[in-house]
Coordinates of N, CA, C and O in Angstrom, one line a residue:
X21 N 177.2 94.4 93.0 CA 176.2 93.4 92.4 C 175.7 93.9 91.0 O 175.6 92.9 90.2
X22 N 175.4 95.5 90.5 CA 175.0 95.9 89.7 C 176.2 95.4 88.5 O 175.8 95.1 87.4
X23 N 177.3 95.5 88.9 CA 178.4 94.9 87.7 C 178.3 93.7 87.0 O 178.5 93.6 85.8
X24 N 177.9 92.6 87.9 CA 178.2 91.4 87.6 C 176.7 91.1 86.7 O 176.4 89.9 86.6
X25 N 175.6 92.2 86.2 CA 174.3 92.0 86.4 C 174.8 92.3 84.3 O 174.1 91.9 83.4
X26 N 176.0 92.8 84.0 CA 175.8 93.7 82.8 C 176.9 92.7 82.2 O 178.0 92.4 82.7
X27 N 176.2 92.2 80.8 CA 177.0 91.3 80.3 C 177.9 91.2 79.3 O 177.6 92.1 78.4
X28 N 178.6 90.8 79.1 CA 179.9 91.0 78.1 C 179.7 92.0 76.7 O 180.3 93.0 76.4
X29 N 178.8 91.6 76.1 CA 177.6 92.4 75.0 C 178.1 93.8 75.5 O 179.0 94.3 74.8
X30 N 177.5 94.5 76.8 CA 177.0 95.6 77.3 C 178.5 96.3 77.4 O 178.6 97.5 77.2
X31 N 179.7 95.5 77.7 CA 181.0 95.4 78.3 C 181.6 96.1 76.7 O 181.9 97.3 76.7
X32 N 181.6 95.3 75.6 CA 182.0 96.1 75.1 C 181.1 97.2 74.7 O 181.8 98.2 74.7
X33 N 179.9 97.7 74.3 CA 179.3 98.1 73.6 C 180.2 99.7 74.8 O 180.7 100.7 74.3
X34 N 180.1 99.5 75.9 CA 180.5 100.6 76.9 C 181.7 100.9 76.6 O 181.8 102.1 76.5
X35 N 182.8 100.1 76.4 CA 184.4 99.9 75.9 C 184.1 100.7 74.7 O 185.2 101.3 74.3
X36 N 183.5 100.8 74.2 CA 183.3 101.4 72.2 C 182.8 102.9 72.5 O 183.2 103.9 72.1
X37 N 181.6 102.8 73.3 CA 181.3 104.8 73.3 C 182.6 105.0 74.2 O 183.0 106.0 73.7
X38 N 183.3 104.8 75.1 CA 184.7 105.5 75.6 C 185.3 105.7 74.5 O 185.6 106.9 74.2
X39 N 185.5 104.8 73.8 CA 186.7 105.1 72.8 C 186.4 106.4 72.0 O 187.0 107.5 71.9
X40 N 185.3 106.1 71.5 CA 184.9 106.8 70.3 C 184.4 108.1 70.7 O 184.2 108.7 69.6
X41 N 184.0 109.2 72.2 CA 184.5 110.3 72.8 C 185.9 110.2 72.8 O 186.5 111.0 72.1
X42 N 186.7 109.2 73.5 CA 188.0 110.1 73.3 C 188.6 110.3 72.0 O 189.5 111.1 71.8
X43 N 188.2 109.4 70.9 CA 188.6 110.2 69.8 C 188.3 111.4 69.3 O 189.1 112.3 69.0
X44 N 186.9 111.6 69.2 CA 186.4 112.8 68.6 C 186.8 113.7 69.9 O 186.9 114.9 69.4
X45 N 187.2 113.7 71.2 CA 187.6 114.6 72.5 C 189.1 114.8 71.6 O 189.5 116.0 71.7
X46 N 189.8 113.9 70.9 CA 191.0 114.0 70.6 C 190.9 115.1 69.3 O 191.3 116.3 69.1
X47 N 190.5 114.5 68.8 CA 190.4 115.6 67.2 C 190.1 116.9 67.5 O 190.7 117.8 66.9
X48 N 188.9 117.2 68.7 CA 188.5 118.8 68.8 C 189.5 119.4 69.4 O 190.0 120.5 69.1
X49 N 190.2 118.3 70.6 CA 191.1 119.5 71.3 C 192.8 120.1 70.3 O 193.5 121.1 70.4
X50 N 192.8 119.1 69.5 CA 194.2 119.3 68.4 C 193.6 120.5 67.6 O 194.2 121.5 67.3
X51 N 192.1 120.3 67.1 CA 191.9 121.4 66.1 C 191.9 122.8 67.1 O 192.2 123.9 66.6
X52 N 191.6 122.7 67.9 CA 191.4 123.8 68.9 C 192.9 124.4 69.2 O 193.1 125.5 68.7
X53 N 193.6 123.9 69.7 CA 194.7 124.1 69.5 C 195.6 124.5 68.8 O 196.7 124.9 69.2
X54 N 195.3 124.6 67.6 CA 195.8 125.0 66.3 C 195.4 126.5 66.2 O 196.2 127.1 65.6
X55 N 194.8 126.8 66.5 CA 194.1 128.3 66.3 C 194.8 129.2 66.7 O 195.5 129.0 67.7
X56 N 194.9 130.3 65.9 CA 195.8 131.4 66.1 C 194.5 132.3 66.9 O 193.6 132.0 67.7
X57 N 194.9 133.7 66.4 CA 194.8 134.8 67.2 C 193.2 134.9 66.2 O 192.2 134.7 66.8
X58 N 193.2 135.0 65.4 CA 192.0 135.2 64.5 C 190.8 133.9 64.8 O 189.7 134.0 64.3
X59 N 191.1 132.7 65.5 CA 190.6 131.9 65.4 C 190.4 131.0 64.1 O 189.3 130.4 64.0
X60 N 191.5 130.8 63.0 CA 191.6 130.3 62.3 C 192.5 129.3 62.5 O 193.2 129.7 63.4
X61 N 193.0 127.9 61.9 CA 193.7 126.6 62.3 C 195.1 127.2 61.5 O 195.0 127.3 60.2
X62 N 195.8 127.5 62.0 CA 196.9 127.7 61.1 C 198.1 126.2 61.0 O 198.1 125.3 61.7
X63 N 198.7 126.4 60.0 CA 199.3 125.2 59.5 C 200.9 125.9 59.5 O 201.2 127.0 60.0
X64 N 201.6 125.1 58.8 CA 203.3 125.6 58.6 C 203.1 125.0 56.5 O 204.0 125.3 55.7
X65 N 202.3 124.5 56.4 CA 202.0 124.2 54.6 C 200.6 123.5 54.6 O 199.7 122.9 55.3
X66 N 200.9 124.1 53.1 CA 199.5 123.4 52.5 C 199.2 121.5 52.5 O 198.2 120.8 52.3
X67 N 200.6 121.3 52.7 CA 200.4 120.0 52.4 C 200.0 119.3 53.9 O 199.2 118.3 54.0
X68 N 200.4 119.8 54.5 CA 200.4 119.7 56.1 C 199.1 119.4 56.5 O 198.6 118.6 57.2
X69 N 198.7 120.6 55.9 CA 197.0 120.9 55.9 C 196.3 120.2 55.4 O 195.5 119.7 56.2
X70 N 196.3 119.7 54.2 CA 195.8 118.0 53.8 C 196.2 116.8 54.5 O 195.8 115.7 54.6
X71 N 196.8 117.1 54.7 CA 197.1 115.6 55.4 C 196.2 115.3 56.5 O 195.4 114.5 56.5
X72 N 196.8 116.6 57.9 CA 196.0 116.5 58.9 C 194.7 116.6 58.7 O 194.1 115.9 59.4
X73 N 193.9 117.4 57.9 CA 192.3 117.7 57.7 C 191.6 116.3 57.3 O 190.5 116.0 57.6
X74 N 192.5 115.6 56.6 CA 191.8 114.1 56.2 C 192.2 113.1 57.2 O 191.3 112.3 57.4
X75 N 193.2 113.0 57.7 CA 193.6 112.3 58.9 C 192.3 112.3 60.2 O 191.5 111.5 60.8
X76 N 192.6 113.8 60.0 CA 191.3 114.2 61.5 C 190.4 113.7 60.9 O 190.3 112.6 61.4
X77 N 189.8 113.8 60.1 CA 188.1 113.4 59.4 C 188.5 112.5 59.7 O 188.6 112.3 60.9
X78 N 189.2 111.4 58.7 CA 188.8 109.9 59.4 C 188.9 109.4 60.6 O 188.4 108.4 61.1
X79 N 189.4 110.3 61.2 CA 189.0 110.0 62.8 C 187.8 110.3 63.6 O 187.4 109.7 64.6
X80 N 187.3 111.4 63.0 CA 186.5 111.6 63.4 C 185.4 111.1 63.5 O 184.5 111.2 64.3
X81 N 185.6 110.3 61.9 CA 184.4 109.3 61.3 C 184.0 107.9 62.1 O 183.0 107.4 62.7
X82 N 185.5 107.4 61.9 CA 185.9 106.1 63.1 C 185.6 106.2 64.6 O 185.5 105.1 65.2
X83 N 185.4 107.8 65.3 CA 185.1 107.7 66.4 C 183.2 107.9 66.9 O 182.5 107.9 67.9
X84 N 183.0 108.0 65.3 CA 181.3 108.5 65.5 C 180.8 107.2 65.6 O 179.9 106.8 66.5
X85 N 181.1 106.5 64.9 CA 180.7 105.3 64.4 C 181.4 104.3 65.7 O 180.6 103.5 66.3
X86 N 182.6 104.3 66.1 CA 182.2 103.8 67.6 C 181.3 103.8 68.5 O 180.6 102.9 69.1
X87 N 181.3 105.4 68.5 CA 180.2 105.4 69.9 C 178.7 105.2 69.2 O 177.7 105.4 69.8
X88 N 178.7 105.0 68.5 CA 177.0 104.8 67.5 C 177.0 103.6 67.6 O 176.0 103.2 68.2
X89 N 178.0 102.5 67.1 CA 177.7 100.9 67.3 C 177.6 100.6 68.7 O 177.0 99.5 68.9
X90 N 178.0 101.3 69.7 CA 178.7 101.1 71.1 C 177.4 101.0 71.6 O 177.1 100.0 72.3
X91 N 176.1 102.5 71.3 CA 175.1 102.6 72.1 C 174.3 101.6 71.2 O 173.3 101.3 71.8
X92 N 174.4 101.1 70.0 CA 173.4 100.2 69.5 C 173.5 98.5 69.9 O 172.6 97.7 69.8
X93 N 175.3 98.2 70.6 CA 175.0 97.3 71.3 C 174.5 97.3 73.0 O 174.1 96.4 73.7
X94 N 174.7 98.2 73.3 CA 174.3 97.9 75.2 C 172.6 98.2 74.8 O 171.9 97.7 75.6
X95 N 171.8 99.0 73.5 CA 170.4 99.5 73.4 C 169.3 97.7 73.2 O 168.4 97.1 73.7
X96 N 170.5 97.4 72.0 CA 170.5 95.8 72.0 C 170.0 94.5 72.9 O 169.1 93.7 72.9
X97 N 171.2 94.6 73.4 CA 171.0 93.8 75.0 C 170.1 94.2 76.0 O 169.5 93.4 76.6
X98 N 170.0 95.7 76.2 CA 169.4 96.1 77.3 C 167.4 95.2 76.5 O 166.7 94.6 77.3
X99 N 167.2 95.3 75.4 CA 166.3 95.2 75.1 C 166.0 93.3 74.9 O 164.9 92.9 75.2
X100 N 166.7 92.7 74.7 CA 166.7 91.3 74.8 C 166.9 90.5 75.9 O 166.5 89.4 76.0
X101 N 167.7 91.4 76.7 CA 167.4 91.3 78.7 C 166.0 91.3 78.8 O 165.5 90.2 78.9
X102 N 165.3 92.4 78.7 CA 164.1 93.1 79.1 C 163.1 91.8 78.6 O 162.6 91.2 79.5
X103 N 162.9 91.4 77.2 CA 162.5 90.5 76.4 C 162.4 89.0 77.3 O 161.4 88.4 77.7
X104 N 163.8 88.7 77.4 CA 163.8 87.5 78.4 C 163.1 87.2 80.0 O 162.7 86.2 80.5
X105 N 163.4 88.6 80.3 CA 163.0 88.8 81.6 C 161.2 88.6 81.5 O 160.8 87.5 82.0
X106 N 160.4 89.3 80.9 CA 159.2 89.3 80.6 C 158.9 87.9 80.0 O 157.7 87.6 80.1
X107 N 159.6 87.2 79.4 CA 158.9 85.9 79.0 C 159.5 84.9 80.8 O 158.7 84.1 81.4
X108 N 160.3 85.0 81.1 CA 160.1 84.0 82.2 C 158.9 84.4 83.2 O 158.1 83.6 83.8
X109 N 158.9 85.9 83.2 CA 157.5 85.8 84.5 C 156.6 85.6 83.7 O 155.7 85.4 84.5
X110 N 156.2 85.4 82.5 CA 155.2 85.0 82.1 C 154.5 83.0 81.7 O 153.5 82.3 81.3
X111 N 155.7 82.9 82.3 CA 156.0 81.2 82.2 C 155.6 80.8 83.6 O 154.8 79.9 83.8
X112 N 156.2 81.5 84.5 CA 156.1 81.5 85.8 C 154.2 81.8 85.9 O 153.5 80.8 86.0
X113 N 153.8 82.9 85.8 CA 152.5 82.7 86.1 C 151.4 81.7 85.5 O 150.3 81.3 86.0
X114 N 152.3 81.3 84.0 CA 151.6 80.3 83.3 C 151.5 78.9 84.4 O 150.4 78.5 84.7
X115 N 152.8 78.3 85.0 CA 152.7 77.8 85.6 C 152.1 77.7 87.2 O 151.7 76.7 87.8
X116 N 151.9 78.9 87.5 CA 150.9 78.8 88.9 C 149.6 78.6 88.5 O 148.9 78.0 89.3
X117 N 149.1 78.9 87.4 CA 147.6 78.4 86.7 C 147.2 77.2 87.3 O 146.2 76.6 86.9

């Protein structure tokens, strides 16, 4: 019952913070991975190393900013739910007057 209560709005804003952990989940575990013995990212070139380091940023950028729009739509809704809800019982008690 609690499913069918959360509305398309909420649906994606939920669909957008998934995404945008598994990206930035994706970016840490690749940089993590890269690490040698020293704990530094080793590469096979320099050029490699630009590529990927800006690659990763923009991903990482794109996945912040998902989950940031994601919780700003379900924060959204949750609050224009709340909004609506409160003006009908207040119509309602207007009406038993």
């Amino acid at each position: 019952m609690v499913l069918l209560m959360i509305t398309t709005v909420q649906w994606y804003g939920i669909i957008l913070v998934i995404l945008g952990l598994i990206f930035r989940y994706i970016v840490a575990r690749n940089r993590f991975n890269r690490r040698g013995s020293g704990g530094l990212q080793e590469y096979d070139s320099y050029n490699k190393a630009l590529v990927t380091t800006a690659f990763e940023r923009f991903l990482k950028i794109i996945g912040t900013g998902m989950l940031l729009f994601g919780l700003f739509l379900i924060a959204i809704e949750w609050f224009n739910k709340n909004t609506a809800e409160r003006l009908e019982l207040e119509k309602l008690r207007e009406q038993k007057r």
